[in-house]
Coordinates of C-alpha atoms in Angstrom, one line a residue:
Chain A
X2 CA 99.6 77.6 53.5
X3 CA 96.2 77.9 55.7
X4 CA 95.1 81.2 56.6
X5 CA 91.9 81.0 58.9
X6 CA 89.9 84.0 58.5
X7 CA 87.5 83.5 61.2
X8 CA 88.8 83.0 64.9
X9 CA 88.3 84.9 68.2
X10 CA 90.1 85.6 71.0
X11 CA 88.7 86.6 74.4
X12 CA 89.8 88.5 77.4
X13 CA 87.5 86.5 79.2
X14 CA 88.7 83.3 78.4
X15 CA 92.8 84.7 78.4
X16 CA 93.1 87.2 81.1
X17 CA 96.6 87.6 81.7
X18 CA 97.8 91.2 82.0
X19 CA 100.6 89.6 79.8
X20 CA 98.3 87.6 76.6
X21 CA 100.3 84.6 75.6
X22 CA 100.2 83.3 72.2
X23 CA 101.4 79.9 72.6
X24 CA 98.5 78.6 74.4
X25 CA 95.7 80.1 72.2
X26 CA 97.9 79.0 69.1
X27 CA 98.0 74.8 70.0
X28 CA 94.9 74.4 68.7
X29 CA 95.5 76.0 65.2
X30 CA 98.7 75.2 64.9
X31 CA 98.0 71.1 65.7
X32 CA 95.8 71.6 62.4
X33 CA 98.3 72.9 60.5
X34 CA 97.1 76.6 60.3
X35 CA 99.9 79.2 59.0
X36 CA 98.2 82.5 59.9
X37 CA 94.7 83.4 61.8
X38 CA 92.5 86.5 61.6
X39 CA 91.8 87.3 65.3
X40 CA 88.7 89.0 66.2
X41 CA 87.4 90.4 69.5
X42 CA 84.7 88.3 71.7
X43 CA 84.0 89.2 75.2
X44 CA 83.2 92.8 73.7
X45 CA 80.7 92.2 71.6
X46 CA 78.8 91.8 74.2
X47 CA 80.1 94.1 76.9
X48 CA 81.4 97.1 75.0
X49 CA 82.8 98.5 78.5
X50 CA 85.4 96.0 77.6
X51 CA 86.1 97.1 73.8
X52 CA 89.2 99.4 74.6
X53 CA 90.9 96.7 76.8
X54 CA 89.9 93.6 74.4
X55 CA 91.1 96.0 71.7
X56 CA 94.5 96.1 73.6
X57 CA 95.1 93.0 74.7
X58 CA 94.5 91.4 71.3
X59 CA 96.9 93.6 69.5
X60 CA 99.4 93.1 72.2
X61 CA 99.1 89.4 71.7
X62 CA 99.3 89.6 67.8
X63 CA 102.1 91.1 68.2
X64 CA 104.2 88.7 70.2
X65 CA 103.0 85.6 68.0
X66 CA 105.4 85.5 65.3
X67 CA 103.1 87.1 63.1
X68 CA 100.9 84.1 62.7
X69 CA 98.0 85.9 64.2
X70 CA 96.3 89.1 62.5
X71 CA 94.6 91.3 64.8
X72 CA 91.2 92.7 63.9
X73 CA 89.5 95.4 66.0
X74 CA 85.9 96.0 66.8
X75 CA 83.6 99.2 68.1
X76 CA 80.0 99.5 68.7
X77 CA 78.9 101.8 66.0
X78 CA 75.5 102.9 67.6
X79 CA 77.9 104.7 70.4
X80 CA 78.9 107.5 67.2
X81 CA 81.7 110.0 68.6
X82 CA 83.2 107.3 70.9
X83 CA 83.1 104.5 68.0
X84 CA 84.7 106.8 65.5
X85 CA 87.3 107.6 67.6
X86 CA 88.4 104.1 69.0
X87 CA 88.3 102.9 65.4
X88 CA 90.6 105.5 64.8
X89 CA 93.3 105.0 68.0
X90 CA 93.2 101.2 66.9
X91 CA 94.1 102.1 63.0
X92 CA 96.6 104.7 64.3
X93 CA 97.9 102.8 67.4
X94 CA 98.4 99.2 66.3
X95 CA 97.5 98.9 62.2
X96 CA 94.7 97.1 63.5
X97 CA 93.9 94.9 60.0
X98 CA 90.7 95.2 60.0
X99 CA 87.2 95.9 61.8
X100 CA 84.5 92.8 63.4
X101 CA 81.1 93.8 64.0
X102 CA 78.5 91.4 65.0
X103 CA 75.4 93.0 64.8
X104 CA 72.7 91.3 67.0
X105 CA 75.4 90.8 69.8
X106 CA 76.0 94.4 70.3
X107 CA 72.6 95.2 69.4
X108 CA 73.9 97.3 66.3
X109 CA 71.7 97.9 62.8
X110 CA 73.8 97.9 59.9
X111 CA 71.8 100.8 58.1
X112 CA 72.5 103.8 60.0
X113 CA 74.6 106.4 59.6
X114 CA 76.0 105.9 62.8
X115 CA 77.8 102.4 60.7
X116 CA 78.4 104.4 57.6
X117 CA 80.8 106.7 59.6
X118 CA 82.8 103.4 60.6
X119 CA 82.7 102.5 57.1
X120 CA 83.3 105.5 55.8
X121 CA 86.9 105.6 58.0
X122 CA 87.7 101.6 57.3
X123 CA 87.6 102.5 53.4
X124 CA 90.0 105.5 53.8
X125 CA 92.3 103.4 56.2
X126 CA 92.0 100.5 53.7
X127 CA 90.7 97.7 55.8
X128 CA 88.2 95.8 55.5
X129 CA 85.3 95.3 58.0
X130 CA 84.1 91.2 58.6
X131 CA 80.6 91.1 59.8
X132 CA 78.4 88.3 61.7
X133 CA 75.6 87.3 58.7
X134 CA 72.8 84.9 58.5
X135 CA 70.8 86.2 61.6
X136 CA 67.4 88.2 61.4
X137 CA 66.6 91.1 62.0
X138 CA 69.9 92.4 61.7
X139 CA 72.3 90.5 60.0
X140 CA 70.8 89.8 57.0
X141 CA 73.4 89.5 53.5
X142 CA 71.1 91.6 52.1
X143 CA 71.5 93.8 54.9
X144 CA 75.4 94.1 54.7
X145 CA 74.6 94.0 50.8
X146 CA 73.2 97.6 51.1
X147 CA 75.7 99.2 53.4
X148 CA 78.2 97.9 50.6
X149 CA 76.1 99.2 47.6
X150 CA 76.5 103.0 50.2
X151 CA 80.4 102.0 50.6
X152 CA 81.9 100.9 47.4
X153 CA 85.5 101.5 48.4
X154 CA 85.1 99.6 51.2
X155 CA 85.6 95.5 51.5
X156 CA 83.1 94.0 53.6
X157 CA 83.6 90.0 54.4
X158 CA 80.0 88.3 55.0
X159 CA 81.8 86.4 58.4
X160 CA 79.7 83.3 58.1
X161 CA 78.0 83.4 54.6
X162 CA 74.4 83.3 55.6
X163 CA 74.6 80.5 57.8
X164 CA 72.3 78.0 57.3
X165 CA 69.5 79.1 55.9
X166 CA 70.5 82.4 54.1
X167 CA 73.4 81.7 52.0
X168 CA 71.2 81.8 48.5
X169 CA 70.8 85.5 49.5
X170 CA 74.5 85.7 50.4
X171 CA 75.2 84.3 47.1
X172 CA 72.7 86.9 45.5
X173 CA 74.9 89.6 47.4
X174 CA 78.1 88.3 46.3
X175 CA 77.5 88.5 42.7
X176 CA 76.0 91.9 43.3
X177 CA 78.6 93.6 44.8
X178 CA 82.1 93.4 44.2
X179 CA 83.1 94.9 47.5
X180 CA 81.5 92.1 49.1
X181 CA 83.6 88.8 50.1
X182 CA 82.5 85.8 52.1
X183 CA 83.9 83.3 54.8
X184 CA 83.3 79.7 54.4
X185 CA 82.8 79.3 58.1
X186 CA 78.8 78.2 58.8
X187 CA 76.7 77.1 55.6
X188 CA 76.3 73.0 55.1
X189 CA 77.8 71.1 52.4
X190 CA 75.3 71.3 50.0
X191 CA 75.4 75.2 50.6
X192 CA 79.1 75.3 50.0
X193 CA 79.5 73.6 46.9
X194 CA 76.9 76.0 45.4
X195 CA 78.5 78.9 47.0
X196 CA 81.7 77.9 45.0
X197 CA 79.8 77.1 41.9
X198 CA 77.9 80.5 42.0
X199 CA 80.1 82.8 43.7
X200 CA 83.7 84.3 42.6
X201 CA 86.2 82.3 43.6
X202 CA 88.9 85.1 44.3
X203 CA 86.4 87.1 46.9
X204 CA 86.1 83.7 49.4
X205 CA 87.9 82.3 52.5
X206 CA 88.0 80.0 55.0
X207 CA 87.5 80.2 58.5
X208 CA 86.7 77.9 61.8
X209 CA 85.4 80.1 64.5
X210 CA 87.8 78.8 66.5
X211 CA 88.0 80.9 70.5
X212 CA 83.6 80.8 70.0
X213 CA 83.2 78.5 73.3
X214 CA 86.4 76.5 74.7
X215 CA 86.2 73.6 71.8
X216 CA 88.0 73.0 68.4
X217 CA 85.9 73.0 65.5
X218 CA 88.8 73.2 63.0
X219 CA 89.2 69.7 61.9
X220 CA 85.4 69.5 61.2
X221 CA 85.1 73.1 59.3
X222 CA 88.5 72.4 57.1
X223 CA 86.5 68.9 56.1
X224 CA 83.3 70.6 55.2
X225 CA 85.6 72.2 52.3
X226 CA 87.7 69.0 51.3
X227 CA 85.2 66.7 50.9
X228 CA 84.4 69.4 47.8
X229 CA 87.3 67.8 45.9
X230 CA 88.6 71.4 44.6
X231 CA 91.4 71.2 42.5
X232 CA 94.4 72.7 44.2
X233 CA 94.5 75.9 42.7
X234 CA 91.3 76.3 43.8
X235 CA 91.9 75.2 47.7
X236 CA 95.2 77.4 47.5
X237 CA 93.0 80.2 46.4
X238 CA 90.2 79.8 49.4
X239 CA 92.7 79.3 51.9
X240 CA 96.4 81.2 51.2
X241 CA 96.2 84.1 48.4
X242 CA 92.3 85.4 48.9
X243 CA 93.4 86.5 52.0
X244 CA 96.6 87.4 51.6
X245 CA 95.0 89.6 49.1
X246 CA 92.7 91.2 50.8
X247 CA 95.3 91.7 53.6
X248 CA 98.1 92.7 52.0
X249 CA 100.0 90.2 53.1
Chain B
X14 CA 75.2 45.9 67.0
X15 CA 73.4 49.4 67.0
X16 CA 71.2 50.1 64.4
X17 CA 71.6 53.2 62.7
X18 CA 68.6 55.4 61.6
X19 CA 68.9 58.6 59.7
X20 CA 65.9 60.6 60.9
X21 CA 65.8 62.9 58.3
X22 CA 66.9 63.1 54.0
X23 CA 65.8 64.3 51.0
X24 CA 66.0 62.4 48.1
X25 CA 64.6 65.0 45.7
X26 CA 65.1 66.1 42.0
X27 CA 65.6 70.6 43.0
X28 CA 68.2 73.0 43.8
X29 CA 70.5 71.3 46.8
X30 CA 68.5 68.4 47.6
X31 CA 68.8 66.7 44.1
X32 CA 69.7 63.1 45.4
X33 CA 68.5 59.7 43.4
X34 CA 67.2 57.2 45.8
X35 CA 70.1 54.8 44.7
X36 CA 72.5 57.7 45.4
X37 CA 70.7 58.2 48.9
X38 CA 71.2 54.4 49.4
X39 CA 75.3 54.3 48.5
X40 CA 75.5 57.2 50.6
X41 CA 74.0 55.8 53.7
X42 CA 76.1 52.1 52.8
X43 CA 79.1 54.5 52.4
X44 CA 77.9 55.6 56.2
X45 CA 76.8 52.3 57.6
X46 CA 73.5 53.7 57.8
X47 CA 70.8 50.9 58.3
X48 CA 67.5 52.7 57.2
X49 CA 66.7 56.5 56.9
X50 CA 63.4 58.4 57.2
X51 CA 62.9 60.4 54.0
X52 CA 61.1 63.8 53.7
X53 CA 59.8 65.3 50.6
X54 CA 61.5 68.5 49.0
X55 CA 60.9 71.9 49.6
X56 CA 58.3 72.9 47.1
X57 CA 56.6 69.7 47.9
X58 CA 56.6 70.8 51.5
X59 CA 55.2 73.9 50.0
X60 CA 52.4 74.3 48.2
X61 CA 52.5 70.7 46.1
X62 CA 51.9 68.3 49.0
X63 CA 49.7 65.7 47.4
X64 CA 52.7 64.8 44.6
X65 CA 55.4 65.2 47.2
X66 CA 54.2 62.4 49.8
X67 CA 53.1 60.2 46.8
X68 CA 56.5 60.5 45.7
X69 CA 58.2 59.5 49.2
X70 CA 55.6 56.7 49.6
X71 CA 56.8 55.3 45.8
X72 CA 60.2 55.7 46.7
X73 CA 59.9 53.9 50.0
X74 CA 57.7 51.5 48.5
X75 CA 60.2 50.8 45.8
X76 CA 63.0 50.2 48.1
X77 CA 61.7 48.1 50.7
X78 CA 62.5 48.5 54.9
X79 CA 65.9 50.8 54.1
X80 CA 63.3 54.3 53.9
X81 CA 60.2 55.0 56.2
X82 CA 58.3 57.5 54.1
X83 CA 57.6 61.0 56.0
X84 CA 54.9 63.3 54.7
X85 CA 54.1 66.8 55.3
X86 CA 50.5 69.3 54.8
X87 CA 51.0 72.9 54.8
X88 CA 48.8 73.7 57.8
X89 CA 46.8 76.7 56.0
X90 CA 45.4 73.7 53.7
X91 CA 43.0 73.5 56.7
X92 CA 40.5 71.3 56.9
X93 CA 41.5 69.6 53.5
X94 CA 45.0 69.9 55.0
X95 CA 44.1 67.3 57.4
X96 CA 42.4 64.5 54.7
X97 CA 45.9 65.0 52.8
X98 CA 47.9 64.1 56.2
X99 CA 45.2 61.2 57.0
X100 CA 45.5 59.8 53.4
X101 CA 49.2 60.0 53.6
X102 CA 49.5 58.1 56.9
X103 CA 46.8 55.5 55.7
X104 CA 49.4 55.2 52.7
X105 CA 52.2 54.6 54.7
X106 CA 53.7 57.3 56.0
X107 CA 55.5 57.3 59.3
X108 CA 55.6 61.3 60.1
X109 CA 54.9 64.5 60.1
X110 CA 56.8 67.3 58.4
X111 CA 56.5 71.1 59.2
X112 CA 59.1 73.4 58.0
X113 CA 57.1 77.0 59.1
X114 CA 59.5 79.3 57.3
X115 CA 59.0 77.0 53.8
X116 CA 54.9 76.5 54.3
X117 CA 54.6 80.6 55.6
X118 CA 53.6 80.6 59.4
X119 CA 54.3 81.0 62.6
X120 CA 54.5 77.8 64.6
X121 CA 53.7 79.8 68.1
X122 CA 50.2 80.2 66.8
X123 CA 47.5 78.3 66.8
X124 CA 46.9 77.6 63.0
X125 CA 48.6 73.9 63.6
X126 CA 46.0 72.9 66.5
X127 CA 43.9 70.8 64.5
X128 CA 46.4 69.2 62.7
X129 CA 48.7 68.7 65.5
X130 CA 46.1 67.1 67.5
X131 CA 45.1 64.8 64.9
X132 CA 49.0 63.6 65.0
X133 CA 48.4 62.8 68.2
X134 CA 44.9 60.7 68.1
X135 CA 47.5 58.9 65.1
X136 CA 50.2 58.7 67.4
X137 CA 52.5 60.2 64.0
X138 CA 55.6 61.7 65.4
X139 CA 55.5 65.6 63.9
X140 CA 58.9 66.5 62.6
X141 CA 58.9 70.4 63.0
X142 CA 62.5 72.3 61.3
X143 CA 63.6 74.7 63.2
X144 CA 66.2 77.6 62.7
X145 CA 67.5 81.3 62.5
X146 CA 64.2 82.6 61.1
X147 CA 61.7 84.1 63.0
X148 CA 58.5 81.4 62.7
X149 CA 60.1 78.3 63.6
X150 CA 62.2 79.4 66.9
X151 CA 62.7 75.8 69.6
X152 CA 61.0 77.8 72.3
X153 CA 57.9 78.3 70.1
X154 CA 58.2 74.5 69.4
X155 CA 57.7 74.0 73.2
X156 CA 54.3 76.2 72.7
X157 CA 52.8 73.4 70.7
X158 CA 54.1 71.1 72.1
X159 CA 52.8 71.8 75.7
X160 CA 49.4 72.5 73.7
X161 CA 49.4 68.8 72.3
X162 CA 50.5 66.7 75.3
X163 CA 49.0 63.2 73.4
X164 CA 51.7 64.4 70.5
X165 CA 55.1 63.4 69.9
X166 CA 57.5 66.1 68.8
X167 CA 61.2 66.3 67.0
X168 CA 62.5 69.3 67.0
X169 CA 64.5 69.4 64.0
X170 CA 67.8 70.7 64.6
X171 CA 68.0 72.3 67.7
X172 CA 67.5 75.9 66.7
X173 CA 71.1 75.8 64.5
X174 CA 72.6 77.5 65.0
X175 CA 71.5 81.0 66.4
X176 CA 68.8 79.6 68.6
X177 CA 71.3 77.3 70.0
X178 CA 71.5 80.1 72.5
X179 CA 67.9 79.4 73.5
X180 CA 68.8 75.4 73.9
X181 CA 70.2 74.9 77.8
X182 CA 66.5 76.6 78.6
X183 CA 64.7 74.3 76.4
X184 CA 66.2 71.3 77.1
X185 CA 65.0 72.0 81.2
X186 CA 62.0 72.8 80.6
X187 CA 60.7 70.5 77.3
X188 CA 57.9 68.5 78.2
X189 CA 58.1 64.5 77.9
X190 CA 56.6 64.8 74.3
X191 CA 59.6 66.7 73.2
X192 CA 63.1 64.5 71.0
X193 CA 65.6 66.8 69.8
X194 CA 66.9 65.8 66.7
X195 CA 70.7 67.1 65.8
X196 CA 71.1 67.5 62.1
X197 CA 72.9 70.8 62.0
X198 CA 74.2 70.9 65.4
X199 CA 78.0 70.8 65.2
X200 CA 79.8 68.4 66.7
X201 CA 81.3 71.1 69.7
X202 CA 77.4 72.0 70.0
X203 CA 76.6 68.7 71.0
X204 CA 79.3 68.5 73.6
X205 CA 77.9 70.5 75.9
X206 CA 73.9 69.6 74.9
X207 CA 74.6 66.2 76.0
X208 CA 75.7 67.4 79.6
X209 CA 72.2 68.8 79.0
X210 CA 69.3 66.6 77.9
X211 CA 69.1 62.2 78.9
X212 CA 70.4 60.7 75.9
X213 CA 67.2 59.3 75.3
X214 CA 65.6 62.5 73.9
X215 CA 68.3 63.0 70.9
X216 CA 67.5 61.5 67.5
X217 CA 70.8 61.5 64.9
X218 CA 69.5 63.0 61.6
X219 CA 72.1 63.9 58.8
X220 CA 70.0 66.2 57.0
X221 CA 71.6 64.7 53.5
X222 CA 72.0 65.6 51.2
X223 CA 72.5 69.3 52.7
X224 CA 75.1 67.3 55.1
X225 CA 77.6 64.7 54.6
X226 CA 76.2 61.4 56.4
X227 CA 79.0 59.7 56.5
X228 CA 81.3 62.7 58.2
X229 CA 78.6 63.7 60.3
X230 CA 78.7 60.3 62.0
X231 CA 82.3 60.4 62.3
X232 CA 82.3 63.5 64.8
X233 CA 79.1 62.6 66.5
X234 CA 80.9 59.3 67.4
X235 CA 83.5 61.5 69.1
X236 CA 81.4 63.3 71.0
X237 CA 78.8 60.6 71.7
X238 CA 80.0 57.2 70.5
X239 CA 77.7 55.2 69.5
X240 CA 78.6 52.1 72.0
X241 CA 78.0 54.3 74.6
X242 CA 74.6 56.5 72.7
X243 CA 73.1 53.6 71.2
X244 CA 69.6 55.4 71.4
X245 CA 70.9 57.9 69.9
X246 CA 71.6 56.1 66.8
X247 CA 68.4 54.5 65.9
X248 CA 66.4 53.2 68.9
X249 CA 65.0 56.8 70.4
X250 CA 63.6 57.3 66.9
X251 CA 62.5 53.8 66.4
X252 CA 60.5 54.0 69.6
X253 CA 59.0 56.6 68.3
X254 CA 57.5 55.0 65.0
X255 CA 56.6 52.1 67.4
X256 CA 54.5 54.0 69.7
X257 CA 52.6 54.5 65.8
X258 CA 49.3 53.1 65.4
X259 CA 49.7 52.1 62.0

């Protein structure tokens, strides 16, 4: 089984009143993906649109079989307002889990305006995915500290450190154990250290997939095959990691 | 038949770029990769210059027309950062490596004048990395490089991948001194930078052993395929060294 733990769906890309799954799905499901981790897009950068996005993406979840896990999102500098639409989309749909992309909705990660967000993910038992690898404010060791203030809550380092801070994600990893990390962004050479170096049981996979109107699936899922893991090891990455940390 | 030019490797001994020459070499037969421009390794693009271009020059030396030897000066070297690039040049090399965020500065200002103009009165193509970090940014690449007219740029990797934001604007507004080499960019990148930029500005670079040369081909030949991109391939790059006077 394939679970992709990094794709996004848009409003502004699928604007029906009535989201259809089928036509967001051909793409995963030509590659042979089982299940997809869903996060928000056109709201990270317009949170006027969060509510709706928020909506939307739990109404098409919903009416895909179940092959599509809907994650949530909130700007967490808005306080009061973030809190509570965290809350309606916990209470309201089981959202799975909270995406915050921190340069894109201009959020820091060290405030205690994020702490409060965290603070309610860890009691609801889900897990928040962050955007990594960007200066000034998507450091690792950024999201490393908010985890080191948040023990009891998972937080997934969405792309790893990118291209040019995945040492530092690495350092993170092995620091805290609350931290896990999304193959989805470093090169090859990054990846096979990151699986040397990190624990095997905290990663995933994911494509980005819904970023822009392209597939980059097929390319992602080779970045990780052309490691030659044993089996075990692929199963691991890319079925029960995240049916772990989802419950599945 | 297209020739195929890797514009940038690292056959090195350190952390992710450990890669034997003869390794290099298998890989890029493995790719059908004719020759390949190779850059010394991080520390050597550092603080130990001297050892990492004579290294490169051995290397390229040792294994004939299949590597054209790059070298690099950490610009704070000055003065004495200049006779290092000259020597290296009169040695052999073919061009100039700057990675800001590896040799500690910030490429918008004018520490690199001297030694950016002297690539120019050599006509050495400077090879300048560029990325997520905060000193090497494409649109700061554009403020050298409408300083130094006379010299030929690469921007190395098109800002990947956070900059790539930035890109559409570069690409209208780089000067004609300006090649945009695509190590890093992913293969949906390039599918709309190509709408973007005349194919004649693009230089392929793997960027092994941090990337996989041979896969890296295979999707680039989806989106531009190389019958259609030879320049792409080898000759943009190739022009470049010609334009050398050495």
């Amino acid at each position: 089984m394939i679970i992709d733990c990094h794709t996004h769906w848009s409003m502004d890309q699928w604007p029906q009143n009535k989201p259809d799954p089928e036509t967001w799905w051909d793409v995963p499901g030509r590659h042979g993906i089982d299940h997809a981790i869903v996060l928000p897009l056109a709201a990270l950068t317009d949170d006027t649109k969060l509510q709706l996005e928020n909506d939307r993406i739990h109404q098409v979840c919903r009416e895909s079989n179940g092959r599509m896990i809907p994650f949530c999102s909130v700007k967490p500098s808005q306080g009061d307002p973030a809190v509570a639409e965290l809350q309606r989309c916990t209470g309201k749909f089981h959202t799975r889990g909270i995406k915050i992309h921190p340069w894109l909705q201009g959020t820091c990660v060290n405030t205690s305006h994020m702490d409060r967000i965290c603070e309610v993910a860890g009691d609801s038992g889900i897990p928040l995915l962050f955007h990594d690898g960007t200066p000034c404010v998507s450091l690792p060791s950024q999201i490393g500290l908010l985890a080191r203030r948040h023990p009891k809550t998972t937080m997934i380092l969405g792309h790893l450190g990118l291209m040019e801070h995945w040492r530092e994600a690495i350092s993170v990893m092995r620091k805290e154990s609350n931290i896990w990390g999304c193959l989805c962004g470093p090169h090859v050479a990054a990846i096979k250290e990151i699986l040397q170096r990190c624990d095997r049981s905290r990663l995933l996979w994911g494509s980005d997939y819904g970023f822009g109107n392209v597939d980059p699936i097929d390319y992602r899922l080779d970045l990780l095959k052309i490691q030659n893991l044993k089996h075990g090891d692929m199963e691991k990455i890319l079925d029960h990691n995240p049916k772990r940390l989802l419950s599945l | 038949m297209t020739i195929i030019i890797d514009a940038y490797c690292t056959p090195g001994t350190e952390r992710e770029t450990q890669l034997s020459p003869r390794q290099l070499l298998r890989m890029m037969d493995d790719a059908g990769i004719d020759r390949a421009v190779i850059a010394p390794q991080d520390r050597e693009i550092a603080v130990c210059n001297i050892d990492g271009n004579q290294r490169i020059l051995e290397m390229a030396e040792q294994f004939g027309e299949r590597f054209i030897p790059a070298c690099s000066v950490n610009p704070w070297l000055g003065r004495e950062g200049n006779d290092i690039f000259s020597a290296a040049i009169e040695a052999g090399a073919k061009l100039l490596v700057l990675a800001p965020a590896l040799q500690g500065f910030n490429l918008g200002d004018e520490l690199t004048d001297e030694l950016l103009a002297l690539a120019g009165e050599l006509s050495v193509p400077v090879y300048i990395h560029t990325g997520p970090h905060s000193s090497s940014a494409p649109s700061q690449l554009l403020l050298v490089a409408e300083r130094h007219l006379s010299t030929h740029f690469i921007l190395g990797h098109c800002g990947s991948s956070d900059y790539s934001h930035d890109m559409p604007a570069v690409f209208s507004v780089a000067p004609k001194n300006v090649w945009f080499e695509i190590s890093l960019v992913r293969p949906w990148a390039m599918a709309s930078y190509k709408e973007m930029a005349d194919p004649s500005r693009f230089i392929f670079g793997s960027y092994a052993p941090r990337n996989d040369p041979r896969l890296e081909l295979q999707y680039l030949n989806r989106e531009m395929p190389r019958e259609r991109y030879p320049q792409v391939y080898g000759d943009n790059l190739l022009g470049l060294f010609q334009g050398a006077k050495k």
